[in-house]
Short mmCIF file of C-alpha atoms and ligand atoms in Angstrom, two decimals:
data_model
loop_
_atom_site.label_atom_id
_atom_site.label_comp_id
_atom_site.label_asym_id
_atom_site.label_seq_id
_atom_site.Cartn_x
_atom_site.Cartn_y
_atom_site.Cartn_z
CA UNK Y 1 22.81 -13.79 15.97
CA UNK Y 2 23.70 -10.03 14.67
CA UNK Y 3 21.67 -7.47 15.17
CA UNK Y 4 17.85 -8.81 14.73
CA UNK Y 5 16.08 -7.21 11.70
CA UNK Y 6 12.80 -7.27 14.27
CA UNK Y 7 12.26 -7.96 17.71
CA UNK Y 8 9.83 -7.92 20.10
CA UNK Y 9 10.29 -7.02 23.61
CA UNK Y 10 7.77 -7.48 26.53
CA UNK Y 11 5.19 -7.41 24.02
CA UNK Y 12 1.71 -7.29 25.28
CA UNK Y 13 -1.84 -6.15 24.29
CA UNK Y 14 -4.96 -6.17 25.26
CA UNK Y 15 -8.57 -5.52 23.94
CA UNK Y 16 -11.29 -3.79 25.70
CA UNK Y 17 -14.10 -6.07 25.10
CA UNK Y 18 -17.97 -5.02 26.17
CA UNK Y 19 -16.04 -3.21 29.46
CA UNK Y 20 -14.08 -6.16 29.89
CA UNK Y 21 -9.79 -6.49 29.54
CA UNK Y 22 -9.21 -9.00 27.33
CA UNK Y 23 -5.60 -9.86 27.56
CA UNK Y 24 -4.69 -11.10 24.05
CA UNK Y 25 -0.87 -10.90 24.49
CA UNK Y 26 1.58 -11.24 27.25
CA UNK Y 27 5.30 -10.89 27.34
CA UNK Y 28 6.21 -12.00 23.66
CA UNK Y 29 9.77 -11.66 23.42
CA UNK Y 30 11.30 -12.66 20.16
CA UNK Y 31 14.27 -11.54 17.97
CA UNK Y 32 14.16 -12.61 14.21
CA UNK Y 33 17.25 -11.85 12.30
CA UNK Y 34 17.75 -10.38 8.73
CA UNK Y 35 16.65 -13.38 6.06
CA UNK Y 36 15.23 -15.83 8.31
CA UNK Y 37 11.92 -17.45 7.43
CA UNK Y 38 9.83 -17.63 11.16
CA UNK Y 39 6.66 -19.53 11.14
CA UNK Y 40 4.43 -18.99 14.18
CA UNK Y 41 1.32 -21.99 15.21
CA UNK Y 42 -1.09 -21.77 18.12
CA UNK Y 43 -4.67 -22.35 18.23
CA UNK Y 44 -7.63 -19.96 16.75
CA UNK Y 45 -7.40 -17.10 19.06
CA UNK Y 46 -4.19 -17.19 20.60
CA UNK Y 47 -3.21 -13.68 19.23
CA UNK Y 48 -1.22 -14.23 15.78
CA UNK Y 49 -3.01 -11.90 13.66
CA UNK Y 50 -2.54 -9.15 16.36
CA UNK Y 51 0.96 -9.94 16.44
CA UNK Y 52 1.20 -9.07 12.58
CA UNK Y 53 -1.14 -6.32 13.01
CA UNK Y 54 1.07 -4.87 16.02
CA UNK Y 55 4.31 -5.27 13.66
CA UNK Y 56 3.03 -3.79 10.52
CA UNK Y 57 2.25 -0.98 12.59
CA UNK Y 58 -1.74 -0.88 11.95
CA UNK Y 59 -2.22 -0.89 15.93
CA UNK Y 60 -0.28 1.16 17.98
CA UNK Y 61 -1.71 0.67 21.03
CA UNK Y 62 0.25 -2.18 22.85
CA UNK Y 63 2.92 -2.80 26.04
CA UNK Y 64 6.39 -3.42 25.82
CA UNK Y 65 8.25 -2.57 22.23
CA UNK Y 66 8.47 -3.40 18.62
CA UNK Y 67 11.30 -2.48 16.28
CA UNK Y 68 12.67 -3.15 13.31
CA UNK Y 69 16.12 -2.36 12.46
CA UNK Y 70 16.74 -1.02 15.92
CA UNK Y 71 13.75 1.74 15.31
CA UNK Y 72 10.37 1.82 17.02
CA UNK Y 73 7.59 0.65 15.05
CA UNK Y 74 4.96 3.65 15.55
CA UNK Y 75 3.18 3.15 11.89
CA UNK Y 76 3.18 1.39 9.01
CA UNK Y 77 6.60 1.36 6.52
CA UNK Y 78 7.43 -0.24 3.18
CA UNK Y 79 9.66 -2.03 4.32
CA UNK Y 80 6.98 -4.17 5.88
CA UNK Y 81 4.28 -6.07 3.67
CA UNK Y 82 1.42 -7.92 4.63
CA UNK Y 83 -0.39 -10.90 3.12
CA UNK Y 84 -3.62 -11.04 5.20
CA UNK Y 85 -5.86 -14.03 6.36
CA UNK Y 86 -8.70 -13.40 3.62
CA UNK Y 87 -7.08 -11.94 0.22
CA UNK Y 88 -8.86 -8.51 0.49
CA UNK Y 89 -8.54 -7.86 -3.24
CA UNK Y 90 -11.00 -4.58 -4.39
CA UNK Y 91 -13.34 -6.85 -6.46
CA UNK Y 92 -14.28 -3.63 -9.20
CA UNK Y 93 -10.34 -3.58 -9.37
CA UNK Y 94 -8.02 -5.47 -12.16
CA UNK Y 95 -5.56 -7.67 -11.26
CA UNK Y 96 -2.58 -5.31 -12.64
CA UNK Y 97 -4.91 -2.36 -10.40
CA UNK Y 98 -5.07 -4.41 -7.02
CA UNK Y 99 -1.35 -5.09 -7.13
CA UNK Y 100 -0.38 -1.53 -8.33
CA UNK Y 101 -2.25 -0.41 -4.21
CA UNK Y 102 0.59 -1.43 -2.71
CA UNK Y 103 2.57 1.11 -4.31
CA UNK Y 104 0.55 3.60 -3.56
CA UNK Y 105 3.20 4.98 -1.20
CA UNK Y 106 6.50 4.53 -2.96
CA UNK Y 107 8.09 7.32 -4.92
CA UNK Y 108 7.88 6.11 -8.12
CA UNK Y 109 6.59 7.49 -11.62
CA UNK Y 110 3.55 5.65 -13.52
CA UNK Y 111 5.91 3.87 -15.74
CA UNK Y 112 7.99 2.63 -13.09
CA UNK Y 113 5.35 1.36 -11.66
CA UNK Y 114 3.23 -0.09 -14.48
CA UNK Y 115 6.74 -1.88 -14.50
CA UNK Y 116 6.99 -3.04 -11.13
CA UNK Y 117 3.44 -4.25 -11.18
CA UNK Y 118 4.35 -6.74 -14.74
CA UNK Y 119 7.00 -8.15 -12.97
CA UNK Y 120 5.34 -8.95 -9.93
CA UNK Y 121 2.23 -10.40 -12.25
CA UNK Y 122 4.92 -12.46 -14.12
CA UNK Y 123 6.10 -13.39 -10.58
CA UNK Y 124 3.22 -15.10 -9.21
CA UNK Y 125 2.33 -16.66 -12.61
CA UNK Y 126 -0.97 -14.59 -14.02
CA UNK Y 127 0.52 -12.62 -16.52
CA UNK Y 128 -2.34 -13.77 -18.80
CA UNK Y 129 -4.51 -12.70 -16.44
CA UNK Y 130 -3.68 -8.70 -15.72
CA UNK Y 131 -6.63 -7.24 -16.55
CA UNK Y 132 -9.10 -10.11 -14.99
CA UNK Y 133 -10.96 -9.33 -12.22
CA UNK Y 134 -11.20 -11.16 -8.51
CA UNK Y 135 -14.15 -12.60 -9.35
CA UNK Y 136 -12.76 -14.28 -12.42
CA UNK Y 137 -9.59 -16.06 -10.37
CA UNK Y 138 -9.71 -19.60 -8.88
CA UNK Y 139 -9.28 -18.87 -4.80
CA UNK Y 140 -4.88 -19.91 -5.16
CA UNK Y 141 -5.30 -17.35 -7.81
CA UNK Y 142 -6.81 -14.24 -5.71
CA UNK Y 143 -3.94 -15.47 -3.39
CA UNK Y 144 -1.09 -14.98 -5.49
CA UNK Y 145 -2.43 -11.90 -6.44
CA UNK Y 146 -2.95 -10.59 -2.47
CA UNK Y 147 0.82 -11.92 -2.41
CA UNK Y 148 2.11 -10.43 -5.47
CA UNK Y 149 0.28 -7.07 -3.61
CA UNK Y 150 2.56 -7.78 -0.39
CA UNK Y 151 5.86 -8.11 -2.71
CA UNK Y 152 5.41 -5.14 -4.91
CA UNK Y 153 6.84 -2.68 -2.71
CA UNK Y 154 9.80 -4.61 -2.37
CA UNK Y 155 9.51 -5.13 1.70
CA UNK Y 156 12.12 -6.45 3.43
CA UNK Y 157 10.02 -8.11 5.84
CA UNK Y 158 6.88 -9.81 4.73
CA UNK Y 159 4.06 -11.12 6.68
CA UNK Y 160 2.12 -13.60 5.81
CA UNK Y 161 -1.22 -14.39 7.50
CA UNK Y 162 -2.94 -17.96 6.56
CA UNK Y 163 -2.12 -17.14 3.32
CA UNK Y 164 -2.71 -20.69 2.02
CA UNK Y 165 -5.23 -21.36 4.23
CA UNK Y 166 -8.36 -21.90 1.93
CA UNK Y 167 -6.46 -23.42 -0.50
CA UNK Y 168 -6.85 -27.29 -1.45
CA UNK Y 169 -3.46 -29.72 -0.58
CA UNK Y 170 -2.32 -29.86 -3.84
CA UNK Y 171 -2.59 -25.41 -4.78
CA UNK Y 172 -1.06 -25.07 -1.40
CA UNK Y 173 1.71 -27.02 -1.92
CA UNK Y 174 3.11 -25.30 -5.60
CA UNK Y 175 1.92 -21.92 -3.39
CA UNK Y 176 4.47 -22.98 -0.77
CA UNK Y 177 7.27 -23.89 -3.30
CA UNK Y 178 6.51 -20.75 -4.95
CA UNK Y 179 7.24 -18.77 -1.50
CA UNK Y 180 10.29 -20.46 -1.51
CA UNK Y 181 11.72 -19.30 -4.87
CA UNK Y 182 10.58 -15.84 -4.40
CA UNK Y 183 12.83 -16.17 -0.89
CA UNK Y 184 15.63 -17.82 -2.95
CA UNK Y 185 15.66 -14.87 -5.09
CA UNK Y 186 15.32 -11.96 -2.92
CA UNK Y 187 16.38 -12.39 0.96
CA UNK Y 188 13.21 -11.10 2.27
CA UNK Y 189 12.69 -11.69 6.16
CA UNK Y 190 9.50 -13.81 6.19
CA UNK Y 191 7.11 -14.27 9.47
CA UNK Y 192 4.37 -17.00 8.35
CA UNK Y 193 1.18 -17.64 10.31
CA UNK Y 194 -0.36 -21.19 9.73
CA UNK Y 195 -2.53 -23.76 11.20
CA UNK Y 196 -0.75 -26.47 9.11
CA UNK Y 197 2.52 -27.43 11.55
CA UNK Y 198 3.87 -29.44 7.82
CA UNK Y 199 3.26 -26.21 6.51
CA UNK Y 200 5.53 -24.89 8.77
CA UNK Y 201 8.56 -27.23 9.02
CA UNK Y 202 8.25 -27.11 5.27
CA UNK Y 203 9.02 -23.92 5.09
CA UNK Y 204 10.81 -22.15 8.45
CA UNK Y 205 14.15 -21.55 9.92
CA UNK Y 206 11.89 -21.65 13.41
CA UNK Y 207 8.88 -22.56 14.30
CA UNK Y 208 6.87 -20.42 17.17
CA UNK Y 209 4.70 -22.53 19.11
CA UNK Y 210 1.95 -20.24 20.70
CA UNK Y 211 -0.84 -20.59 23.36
CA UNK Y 212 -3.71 -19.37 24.16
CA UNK Y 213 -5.80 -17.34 26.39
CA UNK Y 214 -3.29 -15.21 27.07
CA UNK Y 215 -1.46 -15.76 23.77
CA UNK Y 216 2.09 -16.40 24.49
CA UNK Y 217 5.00 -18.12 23.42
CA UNK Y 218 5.34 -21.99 24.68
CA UNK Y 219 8.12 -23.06 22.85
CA UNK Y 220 10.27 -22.18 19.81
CA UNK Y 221 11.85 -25.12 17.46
CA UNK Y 222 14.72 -24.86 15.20
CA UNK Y 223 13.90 -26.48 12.18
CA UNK Y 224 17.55 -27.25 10.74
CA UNK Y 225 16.48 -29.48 7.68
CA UNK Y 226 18.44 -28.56 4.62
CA UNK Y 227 16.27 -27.68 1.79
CA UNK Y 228 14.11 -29.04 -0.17
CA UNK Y 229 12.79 -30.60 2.48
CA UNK Y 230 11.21 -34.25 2.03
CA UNK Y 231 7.73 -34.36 3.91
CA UNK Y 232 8.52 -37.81 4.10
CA UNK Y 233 11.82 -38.10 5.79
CA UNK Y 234 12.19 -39.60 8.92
CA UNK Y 235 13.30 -36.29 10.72
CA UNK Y 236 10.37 -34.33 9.28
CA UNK Y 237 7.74 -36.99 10.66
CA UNK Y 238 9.49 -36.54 14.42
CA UNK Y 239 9.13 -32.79 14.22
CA UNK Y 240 5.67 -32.95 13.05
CA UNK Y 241 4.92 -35.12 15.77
CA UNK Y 242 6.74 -32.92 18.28
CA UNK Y 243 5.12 -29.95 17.15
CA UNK Y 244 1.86 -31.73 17.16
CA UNK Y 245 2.55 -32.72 20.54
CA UNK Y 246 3.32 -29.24 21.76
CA UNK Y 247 0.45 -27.94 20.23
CA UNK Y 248 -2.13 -30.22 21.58
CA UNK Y 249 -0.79 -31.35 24.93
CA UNK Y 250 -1.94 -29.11 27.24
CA UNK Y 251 -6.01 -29.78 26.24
CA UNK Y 252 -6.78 -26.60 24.88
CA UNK Y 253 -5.86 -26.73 21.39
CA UNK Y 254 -8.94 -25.25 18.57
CA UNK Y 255 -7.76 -25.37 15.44
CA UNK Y 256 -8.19 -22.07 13.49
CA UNK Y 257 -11.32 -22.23 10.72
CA UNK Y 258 -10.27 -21.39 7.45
CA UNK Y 259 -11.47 -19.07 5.86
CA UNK Y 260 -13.21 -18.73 2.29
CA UNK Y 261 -11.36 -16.64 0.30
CA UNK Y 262 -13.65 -15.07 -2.25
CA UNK Y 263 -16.95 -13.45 -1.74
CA UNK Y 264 -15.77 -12.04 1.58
CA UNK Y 265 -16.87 -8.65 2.88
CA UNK Y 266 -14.53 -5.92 1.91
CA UNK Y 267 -12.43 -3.90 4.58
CA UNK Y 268 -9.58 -3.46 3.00
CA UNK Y 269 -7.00 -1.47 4.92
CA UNK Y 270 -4.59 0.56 2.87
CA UNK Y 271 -0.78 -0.14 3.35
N1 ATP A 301 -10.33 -5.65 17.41
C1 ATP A 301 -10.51 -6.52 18.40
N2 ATP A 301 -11.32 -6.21 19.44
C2 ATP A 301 -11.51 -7.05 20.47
N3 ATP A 301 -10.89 -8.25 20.57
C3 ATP A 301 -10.06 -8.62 19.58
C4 ATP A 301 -9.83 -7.77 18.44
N4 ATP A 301 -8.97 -8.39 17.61
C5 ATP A 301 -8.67 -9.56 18.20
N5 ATP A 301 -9.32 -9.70 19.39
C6 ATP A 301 -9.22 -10.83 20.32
O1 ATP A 301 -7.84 -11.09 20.56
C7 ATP A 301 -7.59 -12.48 20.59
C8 ATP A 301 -6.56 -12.82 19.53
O2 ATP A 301 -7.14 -12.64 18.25
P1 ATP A 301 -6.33 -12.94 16.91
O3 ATP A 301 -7.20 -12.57 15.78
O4 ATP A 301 -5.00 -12.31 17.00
O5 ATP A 301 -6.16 -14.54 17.01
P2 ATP A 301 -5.53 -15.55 15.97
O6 ATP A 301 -4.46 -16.31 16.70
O7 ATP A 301 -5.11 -14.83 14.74
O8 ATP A 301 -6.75 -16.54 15.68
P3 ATP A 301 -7.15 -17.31 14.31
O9 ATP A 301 -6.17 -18.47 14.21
O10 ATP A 301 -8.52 -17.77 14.55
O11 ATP A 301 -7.03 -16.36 13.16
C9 ATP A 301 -8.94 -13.16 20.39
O12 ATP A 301 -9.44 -13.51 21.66
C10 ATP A 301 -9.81 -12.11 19.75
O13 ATP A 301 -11.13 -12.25 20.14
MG1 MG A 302 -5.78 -14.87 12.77
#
């Protein structure tokens, strides 16, 4: 592999819980190189959202080290965007408004990015719907919009929390062959949390199997399927059943809850 775009070494964090160490993540090691798509599974608590939240740089407070392009992460960058688990659209904001946040940073004038923001709208398919608001979009709406939000800065990493998560088979499936031409047309380093192991060998170069309690890596699986990939195909049914396998063979396997993605409370954080 050349030089890894991110990597995580010795990883490790914990929470302080009512007095209590909770150990949420130990020894996560992983190197992800420059375009590849990494999808990581584990059961609900096992510590993927921190992970994202540790390499987005909106916690700081962890063991070991994360960098990207050779540099300590010690903050948040542009060149890291986040989807998160629930959309966290600003409900009294438009469509064109919400995405325009995540170019709040970049040094850019209006125009450039009332500009930006149309071709990110045309992107995710809603440019008849720029000045809508959240409560007007379907839930695979709201999500396009959160991911339009992510890709506006242009980041060259992007991670993506249960972004489909909420959505029904059919939504999630266009959703996940719309991630795929966005990829195809810009090589954007992707790291995908999901519940949904098809999900996953759908879509990744690698698949991070995770466990829980503390989270930690059990296994990683190449996934070397050319694309498009038929969810049908013999070799896609063996990995699903390997992964499944993985995931569930040790007895302590919760599946994450999805989440709702509209009418949630609002704590939108900034980046
Ligand atoms: N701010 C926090 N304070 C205390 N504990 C936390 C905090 N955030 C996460 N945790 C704990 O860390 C562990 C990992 O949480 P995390 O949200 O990363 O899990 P997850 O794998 O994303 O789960 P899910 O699939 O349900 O979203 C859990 O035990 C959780 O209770
Ligand atoms: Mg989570």
């Amino acid at each position: 592999m050349n030089a890894p775009i991110v990597s995580f070494n010795h990883v490790g964090k914990s929470f302080d819980v009512d007095g209590f160490e909770l150990e949420a993540i130990r020894e996560f090691n992983l190197d992800i190189a420059e375009g590849e798509f990494v999808a990581i599974v584990g059961s609900s608590g096992c510590g993927k959202s921190t992970l994202l939240r540790l390499l987005v740089g909106l916690d700081t407070q962890f063991r070991g080290q994360i960098s990207v392009d050779g540099k300590a992460v010690t903050g948040i960058g542009g060149e890291r965007g986040i989807v998160f688990q629930e959309h966290r659209l600003f409900p009294w904001l438009t469509v064109a408004d919400n995405i325009g946040l995540g170019l709040v940073n970049e040094p850019l004038s209006l125009e450039q990015k009332q500009k930006r923001v149309r071709d990110f709208i045309d992107l995710v398919g809603l440019s008849d719907f720029t000045r809508a608001y959240p409560h007007q979009l379907s839930g695979g709406m709201a999500q396009r919009v959160a991911i339009a939000r992510g890709l506006v800065a242009s980041p060259r990493i992007l991670l993506l929390d249960e972004p489909f998560g909420a959505l029904d088979a059919l939504t999630r499936q266009q959703m996940q062959d719309e991630l795929l031409a966005i990829r195809a047309r810009a090589r954007i380093t992707t790291i995908l949390v999901t519940h949904d192991v098809e999900e996953a060998i759908f879509l990744a170069d690698r698949v991070v199997v995770m466990e829980p309690r503390p989270g930690r890596i059990k296994r990683v699986v190449d996934i070397a399927l050319p694309h498009p990939r038929q969810r049908s195909s013999f070799d896609f049914h063996q990995l699903r059943e390997e992964l499944l396998h993985e995931l569930t063979s040790d007895g302590h396997y919760q599946p994450p809850v999805p989440v709702q993605v509209r009418d949630l409370p609002l704590s939108f954080i900034a980046c």
